[in-house]
Short mmCIF file of C-alpha atoms in Angstrom, two decimals:
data_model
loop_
_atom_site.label_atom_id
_atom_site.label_comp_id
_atom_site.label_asym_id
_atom_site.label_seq_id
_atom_site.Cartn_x
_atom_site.Cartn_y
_atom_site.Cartn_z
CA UNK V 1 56.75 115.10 143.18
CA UNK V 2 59.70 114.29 144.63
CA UNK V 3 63.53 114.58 143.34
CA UNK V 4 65.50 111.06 144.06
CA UNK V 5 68.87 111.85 144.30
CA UNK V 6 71.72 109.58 142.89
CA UNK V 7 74.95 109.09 144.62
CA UNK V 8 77.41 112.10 143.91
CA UNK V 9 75.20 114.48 142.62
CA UNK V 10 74.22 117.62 143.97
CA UNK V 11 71.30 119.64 143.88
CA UNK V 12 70.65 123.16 145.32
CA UNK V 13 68.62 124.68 148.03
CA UNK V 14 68.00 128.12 147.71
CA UNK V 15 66.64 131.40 149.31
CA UNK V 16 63.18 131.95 148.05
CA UNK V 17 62.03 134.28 151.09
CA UNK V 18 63.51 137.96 151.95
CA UNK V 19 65.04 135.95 155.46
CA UNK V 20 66.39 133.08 154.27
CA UNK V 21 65.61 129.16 153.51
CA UNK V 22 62.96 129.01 156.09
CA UNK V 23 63.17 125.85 158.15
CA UNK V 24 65.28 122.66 156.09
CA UNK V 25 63.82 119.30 157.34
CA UNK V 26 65.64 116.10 157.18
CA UNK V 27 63.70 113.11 158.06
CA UNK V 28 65.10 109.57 158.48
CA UNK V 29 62.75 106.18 158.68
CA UNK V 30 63.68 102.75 158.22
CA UNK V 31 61.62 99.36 158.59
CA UNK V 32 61.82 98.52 162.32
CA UNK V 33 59.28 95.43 161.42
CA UNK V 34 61.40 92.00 161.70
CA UNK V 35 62.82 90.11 159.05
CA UNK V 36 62.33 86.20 159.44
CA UNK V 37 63.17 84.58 156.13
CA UNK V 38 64.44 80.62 157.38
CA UNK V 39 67.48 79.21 158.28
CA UNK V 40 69.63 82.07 156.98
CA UNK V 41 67.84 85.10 158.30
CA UNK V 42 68.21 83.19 161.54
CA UNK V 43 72.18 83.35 161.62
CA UNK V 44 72.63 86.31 160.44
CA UNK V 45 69.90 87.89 162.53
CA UNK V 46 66.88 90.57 161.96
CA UNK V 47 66.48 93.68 162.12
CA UNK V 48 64.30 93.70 164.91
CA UNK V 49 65.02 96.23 167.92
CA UNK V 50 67.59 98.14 165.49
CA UNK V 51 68.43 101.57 167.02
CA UNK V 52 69.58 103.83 164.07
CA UNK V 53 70.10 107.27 165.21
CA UNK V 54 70.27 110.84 162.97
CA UNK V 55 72.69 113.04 163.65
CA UNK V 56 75.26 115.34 161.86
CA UNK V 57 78.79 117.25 162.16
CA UNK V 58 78.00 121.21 161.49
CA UNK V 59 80.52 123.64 160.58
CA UNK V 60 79.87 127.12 161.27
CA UNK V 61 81.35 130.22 159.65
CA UNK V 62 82.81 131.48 162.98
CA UNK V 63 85.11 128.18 162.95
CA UNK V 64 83.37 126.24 165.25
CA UNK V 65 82.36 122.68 164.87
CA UNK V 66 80.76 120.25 166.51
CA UNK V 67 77.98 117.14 166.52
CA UNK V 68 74.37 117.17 166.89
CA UNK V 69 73.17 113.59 168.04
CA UNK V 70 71.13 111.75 170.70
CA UNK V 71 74.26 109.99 172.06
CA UNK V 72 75.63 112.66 174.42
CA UNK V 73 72.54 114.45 174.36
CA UNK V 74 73.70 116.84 172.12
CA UNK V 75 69.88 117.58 170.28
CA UNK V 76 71.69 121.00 169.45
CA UNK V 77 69.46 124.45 169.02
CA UNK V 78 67.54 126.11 165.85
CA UNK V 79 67.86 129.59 166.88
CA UNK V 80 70.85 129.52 168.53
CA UNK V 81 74.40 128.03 167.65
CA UNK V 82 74.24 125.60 165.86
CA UNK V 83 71.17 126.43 164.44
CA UNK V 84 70.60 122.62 163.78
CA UNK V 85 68.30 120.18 166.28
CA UNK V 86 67.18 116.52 166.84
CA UNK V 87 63.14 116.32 167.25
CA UNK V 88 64.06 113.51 169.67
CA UNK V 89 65.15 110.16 169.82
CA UNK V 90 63.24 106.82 168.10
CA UNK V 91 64.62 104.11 169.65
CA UNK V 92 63.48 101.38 167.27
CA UNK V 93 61.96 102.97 164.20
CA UNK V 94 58.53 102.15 165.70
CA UNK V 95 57.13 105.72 165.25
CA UNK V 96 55.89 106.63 161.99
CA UNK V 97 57.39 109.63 162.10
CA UNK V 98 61.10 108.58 162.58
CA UNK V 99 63.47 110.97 163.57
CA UNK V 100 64.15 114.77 162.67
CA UNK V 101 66.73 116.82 162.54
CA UNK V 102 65.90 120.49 161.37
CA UNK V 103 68.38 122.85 160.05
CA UNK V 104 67.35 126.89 160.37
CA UNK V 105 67.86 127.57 156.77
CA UNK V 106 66.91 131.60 158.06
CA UNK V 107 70.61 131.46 158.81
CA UNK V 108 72.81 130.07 155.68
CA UNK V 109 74.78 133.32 156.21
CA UNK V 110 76.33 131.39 159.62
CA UNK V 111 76.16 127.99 158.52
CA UNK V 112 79.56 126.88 156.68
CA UNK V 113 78.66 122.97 156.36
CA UNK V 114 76.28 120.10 157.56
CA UNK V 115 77.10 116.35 157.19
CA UNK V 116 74.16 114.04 158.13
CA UNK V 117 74.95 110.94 158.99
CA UNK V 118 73.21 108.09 160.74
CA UNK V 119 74.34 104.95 162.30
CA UNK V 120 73.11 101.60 164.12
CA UNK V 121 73.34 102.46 168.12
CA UNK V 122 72.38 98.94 168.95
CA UNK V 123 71.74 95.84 166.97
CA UNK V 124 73.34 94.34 163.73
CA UNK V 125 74.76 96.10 160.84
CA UNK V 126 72.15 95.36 158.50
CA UNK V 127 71.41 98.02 156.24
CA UNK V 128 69.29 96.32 153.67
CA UNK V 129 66.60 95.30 156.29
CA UNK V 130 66.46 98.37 157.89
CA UNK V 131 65.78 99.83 154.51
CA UNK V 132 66.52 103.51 155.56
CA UNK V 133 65.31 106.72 153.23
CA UNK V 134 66.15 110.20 154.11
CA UNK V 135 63.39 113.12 153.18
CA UNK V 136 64.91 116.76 153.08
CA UNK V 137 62.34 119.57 152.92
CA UNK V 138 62.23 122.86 152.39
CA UNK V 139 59.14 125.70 152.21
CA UNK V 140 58.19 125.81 148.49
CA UNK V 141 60.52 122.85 146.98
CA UNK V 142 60.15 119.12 145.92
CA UNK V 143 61.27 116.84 148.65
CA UNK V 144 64.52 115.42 148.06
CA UNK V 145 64.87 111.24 148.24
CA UNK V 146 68.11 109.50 149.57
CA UNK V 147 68.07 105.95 149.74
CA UNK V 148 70.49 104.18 151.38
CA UNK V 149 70.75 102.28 148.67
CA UNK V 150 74.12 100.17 149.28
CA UNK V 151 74.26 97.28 151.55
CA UNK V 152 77.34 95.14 151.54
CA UNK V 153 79.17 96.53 154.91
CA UNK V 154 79.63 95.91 158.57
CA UNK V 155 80.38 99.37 159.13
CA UNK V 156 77.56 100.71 161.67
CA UNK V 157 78.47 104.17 160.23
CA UNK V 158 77.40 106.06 157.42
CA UNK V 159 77.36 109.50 156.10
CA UNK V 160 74.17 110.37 154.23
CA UNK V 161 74.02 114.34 152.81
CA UNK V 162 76.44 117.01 152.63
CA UNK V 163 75.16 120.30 152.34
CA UNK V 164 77.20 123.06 151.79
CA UNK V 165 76.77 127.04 151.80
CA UNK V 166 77.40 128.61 148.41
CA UNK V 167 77.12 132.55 148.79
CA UNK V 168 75.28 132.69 151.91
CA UNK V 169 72.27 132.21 149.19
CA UNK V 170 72.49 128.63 148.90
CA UNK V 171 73.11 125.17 150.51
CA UNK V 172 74.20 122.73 147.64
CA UNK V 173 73.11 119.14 148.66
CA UNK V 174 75.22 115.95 147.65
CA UNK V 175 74.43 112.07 148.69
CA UNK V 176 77.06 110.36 150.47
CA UNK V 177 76.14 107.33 151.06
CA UNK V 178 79.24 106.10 152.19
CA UNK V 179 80.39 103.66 155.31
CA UNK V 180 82.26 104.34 157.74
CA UNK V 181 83.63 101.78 161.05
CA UNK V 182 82.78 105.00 163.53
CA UNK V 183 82.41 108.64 163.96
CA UNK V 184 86.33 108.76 164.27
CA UNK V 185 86.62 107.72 160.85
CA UNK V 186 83.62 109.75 159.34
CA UNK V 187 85.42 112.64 161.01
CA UNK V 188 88.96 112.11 159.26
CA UNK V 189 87.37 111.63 155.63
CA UNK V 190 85.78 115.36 155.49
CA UNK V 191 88.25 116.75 157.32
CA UNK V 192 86.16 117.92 160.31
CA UNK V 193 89.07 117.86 163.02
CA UNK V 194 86.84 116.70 165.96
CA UNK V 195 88.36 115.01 169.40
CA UNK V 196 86.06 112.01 169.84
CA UNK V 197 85.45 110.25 173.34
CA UNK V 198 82.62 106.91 173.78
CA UNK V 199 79.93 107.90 174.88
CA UNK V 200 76.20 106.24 176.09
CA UNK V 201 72.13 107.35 175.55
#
């Protein structure tokens, strides 16, 4: 069984063990596989060698802030600071496993907010051929489903799930889904306050 969560609405994560959440998974996979479809797939272009990266802005409740992605090498820590890390770095949806990004649930009472987000490192900004899902786990819960479900953008951007700490308890969980031209801009709509400078893998 799995929970497929709809655009705006919010479920909840909660403590179910003495120390915490245990260990929240988020798991991103797309369709790396070519599209070839005729004359129009041909000018707008495939999907094929699409590098779409997982990441996410954290908020602690010290203040601090900050990005966990592959770009800057930033896979962050699970049992330090931010207490959020990247598996690694898929750089064309080949592996079956995608990419990970683990959250130490074991420490909600430190963790203000997380924003996943994801965007397209290298190749076109076509969202409906890479077909991207996200798959949030959690010891002793349903998975939760968000599909990126919205197509009609350029943007190379988007933010996915916003989870939130409700009384150090719980992490309410909301889909996004929304686009975004850069991180700049995914920054200034929630409010994170982050100084952004380019950066390469």
């Amino acid at each position: 069984m799995a929970i497929n969560l709809q655009k705006g609405q919010k479920v909840s994560l909660k403590k179910n063990t003495p120390t915490g959440l245990g260990e929240i998974l988020v798991n991103l996979n797309w369709n790396a596989a070519p599209v070839k479809k005729g004359f129009l797939s041909g000018l707008f272009g495939g999907n094929a060698g699409i590098d779409l990266d997982l990441g996410c802005l954290f908020e602690l409740k010290d203040g601090s802030k900050g990005t966990v992605q592959a770009l800057g090498n930033a896979f962050g820590s699970l049992t330090a600071p931010p207490f959020a890390a990247l598996d690694g770095d898929d750089r064309t949806g080949a592996s079956a496993a995608g990419e990970n990004l683990r959250i130490n649930g074991n420490k909600i009472s430190e963790i203000q907010r997380i924003l996943v987000y994801t965007f397209i490192y290298e190749g076109v900004a076509n969202w409906q051929q890479a077909d991207a899902t996200v798959t949030i786990q959690y010891p002793g819960a349903e998975d939760i489903v968000v599909k990126m479900d919205e197509f009609n953008t350029a943007h190379k951007m988007c933010g996915l799930v916003l989870l939130e700490n409700q009384n150090d308890e719980t992490f309410s969980v909301e889909k996004i889904v929304q686009f975004y031209p850069g991180h700049r801009e995914l920054d200034a709509a929630f409010h994170w306050g982050l100084n952004w400078v380019a950066g390469r893998k």
